[in-house]
């Protein structure tokens, strides 16, 4: 019954390494999102995508990039990991808003806890 | 810029008591969400509120929305230990489900 799958639950990387976080959803959702969650700061939006090959910056995109080559997969890339990117990363997906009173509920994955040493 | 503020951020309750969590947001939005997160787990959707005056209830939790005041409340009735979790409110920014989250309210229900 898993709907949003994040490939790694725990990762430990070194400063300067390139890091890939993968997210796959099986609900045929158009929208996909990457958030990071830090104690006392809640969830902050990094990037999102409304369609294949499309991406939009969220509130904290610096130091991150994303890739969406297929509808079901949304990857978060840390080109050169830094210690301040140690965090919990949450992927989510939702249907495209089709007007009216649609709810656009986000379904979240289990999260990927990244530690950068 | 849309901002979402929750209070309190920490809430310690006794079983059987009632309490309310508040969620204020700074600009107009047509959708407000409440999520629950258990320790070490991901976020689970609780309620979606789509219009002024909307009220949703599930068990001991009831959520309401006042769009004119830009305020949503999550009311807890006769708390039980199983309700211990972190509760987030989130507000839609734009039309495509881009959500801005509050910082969360960590609820601890003690016997």
PDB file of C-alpha atoms in Angstrom:
ATOM      1  CA  UNK A   1       0.000   0.000   0.000  1.00  0.00           C
ATOM      2  CA  UNK A   2       3.054   2.246  -0.235  1.00  0.00           C
ATOM      3  CA  UNK A   3       2.259   5.237  -2.431  1.00  0.00           C
ATOM      4  CA  UNK A   4       5.246   7.602  -2.146  1.00  0.00           C
ATOM      5  CA  UNK A   5       8.550   5.818  -1.812  1.00  0.00           C
ATOM      6  CA  UNK A   6      11.805   7.490  -0.901  1.00  0.00           C
ATOM      7  CA  UNK A   7      14.757   5.334  -1.792  1.00  0.00           C
ATOM      8  CA  UNK A   8      16.896   5.888   1.289  1.00  0.00           C
ATOM      9  CA  UNK A   9      15.693   6.291   4.861  1.00  0.00           C
ATOM     10  CA  UNK A  10      19.129   7.171   6.241  1.00  0.00           C
ATOM     11  CA  UNK A  11      22.211   8.498   4.490  1.00  0.00           C
ATOM     12  CA  UNK A  12      25.559   9.673   5.769  1.00  0.00           C
ATOM     13  CA  UNK A  13      27.675  11.696   3.368  1.00  0.00           C
ATOM     14  CA  UNK A  14      30.822  13.782   3.544  1.00  0.00           C
ATOM     15  CA  UNK A  15      31.096  17.482   2.846  1.00  0.00           C
ATOM     16  CA  UNK A  16      31.491  18.116  -0.864  1.00  0.00           C
ATOM     17  CA  UNK A  17      29.927  14.855  -2.012  1.00  0.00           C
ATOM     18  CA  UNK A  18      27.153  14.828  -4.575  1.00  0.00           C
ATOM     19  CA  UNK A  19      23.951  13.400  -3.119  1.00  0.00           C
ATOM     20  CA  UNK A  20      20.900  12.039  -4.897  1.00  0.00           C
ATOM     21  CA  UNK A  21      17.599  11.581  -3.114  1.00  0.00           C
ATOM     22  CA  UNK A  22      15.041   9.647  -5.108  1.00  0.00           C
ATOM     23  CA  UNK A  23      11.280   9.714  -4.808  1.00  0.00           C
ATOM     24  CA  UNK A  24       8.750   7.591  -6.686  1.00  0.00           C
ATOM     25  CA  UNK A  25       4.960   7.761  -6.503  1.00  0.00           C
ATOM     26  CA  UNK A  26       2.489   5.254  -7.894  1.00  0.00           C
ATOM     27  CA  UNK A  27      -0.668   7.373  -7.799  1.00  0.00           C
ATOM     28  CA  UNK A  28      -0.270   9.022 -11.209  1.00  0.00           C
ATOM     29  CA  UNK A  29       0.003  12.436  -9.529  1.00  0.00           C
ATOM     30  CA  UNK A  30       1.031  15.402 -11.625  1.00  0.00           C
ATOM     31  CA  UNK A  31       2.533  17.453  -8.785  1.00  0.00           C
ATOM     32  CA  UNK A  32       5.578  16.485  -6.776  1.00  0.00           C
ATOM     33  CA  UNK A  33       7.374  18.354  -3.997  1.00  0.00           C
ATOM     34  CA  UNK A  34      10.541  18.274  -1.931  1.00  0.00           C
ATOM     35  CA  UNK A  35      10.491  19.703   1.586  1.00  0.00           C
ATOM     36  CA  UNK A  36      13.078  19.694   4.317  1.00  0.00           C
ATOM     37  CA  UNK A  37      12.099  19.426   7.949  1.00  0.00           C
ATOM     38  CA  UNK A  38      14.208  20.826  10.764  1.00  0.00           C
ATOM     39  CA  UNK A  39      13.390  21.067  14.478  1.00  0.00           C
ATOM     40  CA  UNK A  40      11.744  24.368  15.317  1.00  0.00           C
ATOM     41  CA  UNK A  41      11.430  25.365  11.642  1.00  0.00           C
ATOM     42  CA  UNK A  42       8.684  23.057  10.430  1.00  0.00           C
ATOM     43  CA  UNK A  43       8.643  22.077   6.767  1.00  0.00           C
ATOM     44  CA  UNK A  44      10.186  24.335   4.156  1.00  0.00           C
ATOM     45  CA  UNK A  45       9.659  23.915   0.431  1.00  0.00           C
ATOM     46  CA  UNK A  46      12.792  23.353  -1.631  1.00  0.00           C
ATOM     47  CA  UNK A  47      11.482  22.646  -5.138  1.00  0.00           C
ATOM     48  CA  UNK A  48       8.319  21.441  -6.769  1.00  0.00           C
ATOM     49  CA  UNK A  49       7.218  20.179 -10.155  1.00  0.00           C
ATOM     50  CA  UNK A  50       3.863  20.383 -11.918  1.00  0.00           C
ATOM     51  CA  UNK A  51       4.754  18.167 -14.816  1.00  0.00           C
ATOM     52  CA  UNK A  52       7.476  16.104 -16.399  1.00  0.00           C
ATOM     53  CA  UNK A  53      10.617  18.147 -17.072  1.00  0.00           C
ATOM     54  CA  UNK A  54       9.133  21.150 -15.265  1.00  0.00           C
ATOM     55  CA  UNK A  55      10.426  22.532 -11.998  1.00  0.00           C
ATOM     56  CA  UNK A  56       9.823  25.556  -9.826  1.00  0.00           C
ATOM     57  CA  UNK A  57      11.907  26.948  -6.994  1.00  0.00           C
ATOM     58  CA  UNK A  58      10.412  26.865  -3.564  1.00  0.00           C
ATOM     59  CA  UNK A  59      11.453  28.971  -0.606  1.00  0.00           C
ATOM     60  CA  UNK A  60      14.930  27.531   0.006  1.00  0.00           C
ATOM     61  CA  UNK A  61      16.334  26.256  -3.325  1.00  0.00           C
ATOM     62  CA  UNK A  62      19.939  27.349  -2.790  1.00  0.00           C
ATOM     63  CA  UNK A  63      22.343  24.427  -2.889  1.00  0.00           C
ATOM     64  CA  UNK A  64      19.778  22.072  -4.420  1.00  0.00           C
ATOM     65  CA  UNK A  65      18.587  21.054  -7.862  1.00  0.00           C
ATOM     66  CA  UNK A  66      15.922  18.630  -9.041  1.00  0.00           C
ATOM     67  CA  UNK A  67      15.139  16.370 -11.938  1.00  0.00           C
ATOM     68  CA  UNK A  68      11.842  15.058 -13.199  1.00  0.00           C
ATOM     69  CA  UNK A  69      12.343  12.941 -16.305  1.00  0.00           C
ATOM     70  CA  UNK A  70       9.324  10.709 -15.677  1.00  0.00           C
ATOM     71  CA  UNK A  71       5.960  11.509 -14.171  1.00  0.00           C
ATOM     72  CA  UNK A  72       6.370   9.125 -11.259  1.00  0.00           C
ATOM     73  CA  UNK A  73       9.912  10.094 -10.245  1.00  0.00           C
ATOM     74  CA  UNK A  74      11.268  13.294  -8.705  1.00  0.00           C
ATOM     75  CA  UNK A  75      14.900  13.480  -7.672  1.00  0.00           C
ATOM     76  CA  UNK A  76      16.559  15.967  -5.349  1.00  0.00           C
ATOM     77  CA  UNK A  77      20.245  16.624  -5.961  1.00  0.00           C
ATOM     78  CA  UNK A  78      22.770  18.205  -3.641  1.00  0.00           C
ATOM     79  CA  UNK A  79      25.624  19.128  -5.958  1.00  0.00           C
ATOM     80  CA  UNK A  80      28.135  19.592  -3.146  1.00  0.00           C
ATOM     81  CA  UNK A  81      26.775  18.610   0.234  1.00  0.00           C
ATOM     82  CA  UNK A  82      27.427  20.871   3.192  1.00  0.00           C
ATOM     83  CA  UNK A  83      26.896  20.345   6.907  1.00  0.00           C
ATOM     84  CA  UNK A  84      23.993  22.805   6.957  1.00  0.00           C
ATOM     85  CA  UNK A  85      22.120  20.453   4.645  1.00  0.00           C
ATOM     86  CA  UNK A  86      21.916  17.847   7.390  1.00  0.00           C
ATOM     87  CA  UNK A  87      18.172  17.411   7.694  1.00  0.00           C
ATOM     88  CA  UNK A  88      15.108  15.261   7.138  1.00  0.00           C
ATOM     89  CA  UNK A  89      13.953  15.438   3.515  1.00  0.00           C
ATOM     90  CA  UNK A  90      10.336  14.753   2.699  1.00  0.00           C
ATOM     91  CA  UNK A  91       8.947  14.077  -0.746  1.00  0.00           C
ATOM     92  CA  UNK A  92       5.243  14.538  -1.469  1.00  0.00           C
ATOM     93  CA  UNK A  93       2.871  14.329  -4.405  1.00  0.00           C
ATOM     94  CA  UNK A  94      -0.633  15.499  -5.269  1.00  0.00           C
ATOM     95  CA  UNK A  95      -3.104  15.665  -8.104  1.00  0.00           C
ATOM     96  CA  UNK A  96      -3.194  18.739 -10.289  1.00  0.00           C
ATOM     97  CA  UNK A  97      -5.765  21.272  -9.121  1.00  0.00           C
ATOM     98  CA  UNK A  98      -8.650  21.169 -11.564  1.00  0.00           C
ATOM     99  CA  UNK A  99     -10.583  24.185 -10.349  1.00  0.00           C
ATOM    100  CA  UNK A 100     -13.616  24.365  -8.163  1.00  0.00           C
ATOM    101  CA  UNK A 101     -13.068  23.217  -4.625  1.00  0.00           C
ATOM    102  CA  UNK A 102     -10.498  20.505  -5.205  1.00  0.00           C
ATOM    103  CA  UNK A 103      -8.497  19.588  -2.170  1.00  0.00           C
ATOM    104  CA  UNK A 104      -5.000  18.856  -3.540  1.00  0.00           C
ATOM    105  CA  UNK A 105      -4.070  16.801  -0.513  1.00  0.00           C
ATOM    106  CA  UNK A 106      -0.345  16.082  -0.418  1.00  0.00           C
ATOM    107  CA  UNK A 107       0.698  12.490   0.212  1.00  0.00           C
ATOM    108  CA  UNK A 108       4.102  12.270   1.870  1.00  0.00           C
ATOM    109  CA  UNK A 109       6.824   9.676   1.749  1.00  0.00           C
ATOM    110  CA  UNK A 110       8.489   8.286   4.862  1.00  0.00           C
ATOM    111  CA  UNK A 111      11.390  10.729   4.653  1.00  0.00           C
ATOM    112  CA  UNK A 112      15.139  10.530   4.098  1.00  0.00           C
ATOM    113  CA  UNK A 113      17.346  11.558   6.984  1.00  0.00           C
ATOM    114  CA  UNK A 114      20.598  12.942   5.620  1.00  0.00           C
ATOM    115  CA  UNK A 115      23.658  13.567   7.759  1.00  0.00           C
ATOM    116  CA  UNK A 116      26.544  15.468   6.213  1.00  0.00           C
ATOM    117  CA  UNK A 117      29.844  15.140   8.081  1.00  0.00           C
TER     118      UNK A 117
ATOM    119  CA  UNK B   1       4.484  36.779   1.384  1.00  0.00           C
ATOM    120  CA  UNK B   2       2.381  34.032   2.915  1.00  0.00           C
ATOM    121  CA  UNK B   3       3.291  33.177   6.495  1.00  0.00           C
ATOM    122  CA  UNK B   4       1.692  30.574   8.712  1.00  0.00           C
ATOM    123  CA  UNK B   5       1.926  30.757  12.490  1.00  0.00           C
ATOM    124  CA  UNK B   6       0.832  28.117  14.927  1.00  0.00           C
ATOM    125  CA  UNK B   7       0.478  28.371  18.641  1.00  0.00           C
ATOM    126  CA  UNK B   8       1.295  26.983  20.975  1.00  0.00           C
ATOM    127  CA  UNK B   9       4.399  25.207  19.678  1.00  0.00           C
ATOM    128  CA  UNK B  10       4.413  22.846  22.648  1.00  0.00           C
ATOM    129  CA  UNK B  11       1.398  21.596  24.521  1.00  0.00           C
ATOM    130  CA  UNK B  12       1.357  19.256  27.472  1.00  0.00           C
ATOM    131  CA  UNK B  13      -2.113  18.070  28.366  1.00  0.00           C
ATOM    132  CA  UNK B  14      -3.666  15.725  30.834  1.00  0.00           C
ATOM    133  CA  UNK B  15      -5.898  12.966  29.600  1.00  0.00           C
ATOM    134  CA  UNK B  16      -9.530  13.970  29.568  1.00  0.00           C
ATOM    135  CA  UNK B  17      -8.907  17.685  29.113  1.00  0.00           C
ATOM    136  CA  UNK B  18      -9.856  19.909  26.193  1.00  0.00           C
ATOM    137  CA  UNK B  19      -7.583  22.264  24.310  1.00  0.00           C
ATOM    138  CA  UNK B  20      -7.277  24.241  21.091  1.00  0.00           C
ATOM    139  CA  UNK B  21      -4.391  24.738  18.682  1.00  0.00           C
ATOM    140  CA  UNK B  22      -4.449  27.943  16.642  1.00  0.00           C
ATOM    141  CA  UNK B  23      -3.241  28.546  13.106  1.00  0.00           C
ATOM    142  CA  UNK B  24      -3.023  32.075  11.718  1.00  0.00           C
ATOM    143  CA  UNK B  25      -2.007  32.902   8.176  1.00  0.00           C
ATOM    144  CA  UNK B  26      -1.067  36.205   6.626  1.00  0.00           C
ATOM    145  CA  UNK B  27      -2.674  36.345   3.162  1.00  0.00           C
ATOM    146  CA  UNK B  28      -5.805  35.061   1.498  1.00  0.00           C
ATOM    147  CA  UNK B  29      -5.963  31.372   0.682  1.00  0.00           C
ATOM    148  CA  UNK B  30      -8.785  29.064  -0.277  1.00  0.00           C
ATOM    149  CA  UNK B  31      -7.434  25.870   1.257  1.00  0.00           C
ATOM    150  CA  UNK B  32      -6.160  24.970   4.700  1.00  0.00           C
ATOM    151  CA  UNK B  33      -4.864  21.588   5.787  1.00  0.00           C
ATOM    152  CA  UNK B  34      -4.118  19.865   9.060  1.00  0.00           C
ATOM    153  CA  UNK B  35      -1.554  17.075   9.238  1.00  0.00           C
ATOM    154  CA  UNK B  36      -0.385  14.792  12.008  1.00  0.00           C
ATOM    155  CA  UNK B  37       3.154  13.465  12.429  1.00  0.00           C
ATOM    156  CA  UNK B  38       4.078  10.705  14.861  1.00  0.00           C
ATOM    157  CA  UNK B  39       7.695  10.503  16.056  1.00  0.00           C
ATOM    158  CA  UNK B  40       9.918   9.052  13.354  1.00  0.00           C
ATOM    159  CA  UNK B  41       7.056   8.887  10.880  1.00  0.00           C
ATOM    160  CA  UNK B  42       5.904  10.978   7.969  1.00  0.00           C
ATOM    161  CA  UNK B  43       2.946  13.336   7.762  1.00  0.00           C
ATOM    162  CA  UNK B  44      -0.590  12.051   7.604  1.00  0.00           C
ATOM    163  CA  UNK B  45      -3.466  14.178   6.338  1.00  0.00           C
ATOM    164  CA  UNK B  46      -6.185  14.869   8.917  1.00  0.00           C
ATOM    165  CA  UNK B  47      -8.449  17.571   7.490  1.00  0.00           C
ATOM    166  CA  UNK B  48      -8.881  19.801   4.487  1.00  0.00           C
ATOM    167  CA  UNK B  49     -10.899  22.991   4.971  1.00  0.00           C
ATOM    168  CA  UNK B  50     -12.056  24.683   1.797  1.00  0.00           C
ATOM    169  CA  UNK B  51     -14.468  27.463   2.718  1.00  0.00           C
ATOM    170  CA  UNK B  52     -15.259  30.014   5.353  1.00  0.00           C
ATOM    171  CA  UNK B  53     -17.052  28.417   8.264  1.00  0.00           C
ATOM    172  CA  UNK B  54     -15.986  24.900   7.280  1.00  0.00           C
ATOM    173  CA  UNK B  55     -15.901  22.449  10.150  1.00  0.00           C
ATOM    174  CA  UNK B  56     -14.564  18.911  10.015  1.00  0.00           C
ATOM    175  CA  UNK B  57     -14.551  16.345  12.821  1.00  0.00           C
ATOM    176  CA  UNK B  58     -12.844  13.015  13.273  1.00  0.00           C
ATOM    177  CA  UNK B  59     -13.064  11.355  16.649  1.00  0.00           C
ATOM    178  CA  UNK B  60     -11.763  13.708  19.330  1.00  0.00           C
ATOM    179  CA  UNK B  61     -10.416  16.245  16.810  1.00  0.00           C
ATOM    180  CA  UNK B  62     -12.407  19.054  15.251  1.00  0.00           C
ATOM    181  CA  UNK B  63     -11.022  21.615  12.819  1.00  0.00           C
ATOM    182  CA  UNK B  64     -12.628  24.866  11.749  1.00  0.00           C
ATOM    183  CA  UNK B  65     -11.798  27.696   9.390  1.00  0.00           C
ATOM    184  CA  UNK B  66     -12.528  31.423   9.489  1.00  0.00           C
ATOM    185  CA  UNK B  67     -11.189  32.879   6.251  1.00  0.00           C
ATOM    186  CA  UNK B  68     -12.070  36.446   7.198  1.00  0.00           C
ATOM    187  CA  UNK B  69      -9.947  36.231  10.332  1.00  0.00           C
ATOM    188  CA  UNK B  70      -7.382  34.021   8.505  1.00  0.00           C
ATOM    189  CA  UNK B  71      -7.611  31.629  11.405  1.00  0.00           C
ATOM    190  CA  UNK B  72      -8.067  27.906  11.754  1.00  0.00           C
ATOM    191  CA  UNK B  73      -8.429  26.006  14.995  1.00  0.00           C
ATOM    192  CA  UNK B  74      -7.879  22.373  15.868  1.00  0.00           C
ATOM    193  CA  UNK B  75      -9.880  21.496  18.954  1.00  0.00           C
ATOM    194  CA  UNK B  76      -9.065  18.464  21.027  1.00  0.00           C
ATOM    195  CA  UNK B  77     -11.842  17.013  23.157  1.00  0.00           C
ATOM    196  CA  UNK B  78     -11.154  14.730  26.127  1.00  0.00           C
ATOM    197  CA  UNK B  79      -7.562  14.060  25.117  1.00  0.00           C
ATOM    198  CA  UNK B  80      -6.149  10.547  25.191  1.00  0.00           C
ATOM    199  CA  UNK B  81      -2.528   9.426  25.049  1.00  0.00           C
ATOM    200  CA  UNK B  82      -2.902   8.203  21.439  1.00  0.00           C
ATOM    201  CA  UNK B  83      -3.284  11.819  20.328  1.00  0.00           C
ATOM    202  CA  UNK B  84       0.312  12.584  21.310  1.00  0.00           C
ATOM    203  CA  UNK B  85       1.995  13.739  18.091  1.00  0.00           C
ATOM    204  CA  UNK B  86       3.051  16.878  16.252  1.00  0.00           C
ATOM    205  CA  UNK B  87       0.242  18.681  14.435  1.00  0.00           C
ATOM    206  CA  UNK B  88       0.904  20.927  11.461  1.00  0.00           C
ATOM    207  CA  UNK B  89      -1.360  23.328   9.693  1.00  0.00           C
ATOM    208  CA  UNK B  90      -0.587  24.261   6.099  1.00  0.00           C
ATOM    209  CA  UNK B  91      -2.030  26.825   3.738  1.00  0.00           C
ATOM    210  CA  UNK B  92      -2.174  26.611  -0.041  1.00  0.00           C
ATOM    211  CA  UNK B  93      -0.147  29.189  -1.933  1.00  0.00           C
ATOM    212  CA  UNK B  94      -1.310  29.501  -5.504  1.00  0.00           C
ATOM    213  CA  UNK B  95      -3.576  27.053  -7.271  1.00  0.00           C
ATOM    214  CA  UNK B  96      -1.409  23.963  -7.563  1.00  0.00           C
ATOM    215  CA  UNK B  97      -1.112  22.628  -4.053  1.00  0.00           C
ATOM    216  CA  UNK B  98       2.082  24.390  -3.072  1.00  0.00           C
ATOM    217  CA  UNK B  99       1.674  24.320   0.719  1.00  0.00           C
ATOM    218  CA  UNK B 100       3.275  26.574   3.303  1.00  0.00           C
ATOM    219  CA  UNK B 101       3.490  24.888   6.685  1.00  0.00           C
ATOM    220  CA  UNK B 102       3.436  26.212  10.203  1.00  0.00           C
ATOM    221  CA  UNK B 103       6.190  25.154  12.584  1.00  0.00           C
ATOM    222  CA  UNK B 104       4.025  22.498  14.184  1.00  0.00           C
ATOM    223  CA  UNK B 105       2.544  21.970  17.630  1.00  0.00           C
ATOM    224  CA  UNK B 106       4.056  19.142  19.629  1.00  0.00           C
ATOM    225  CA  UNK B 107       1.279  17.677  21.736  1.00  0.00           C
ATOM    226  CA  UNK B 108       1.991  15.431  24.696  1.00  0.00           C
ATOM    227  CA  UNK B 109      -0.940  13.868  26.501  1.00  0.00           C
ATOM    228  CA  UNK B 110      -0.117  12.560  29.945  1.00  0.00           C
ATOM    229  CA  UNK B 111      -2.194  10.252  32.115  1.00  0.00           C
TER     230      UNK B 111
END
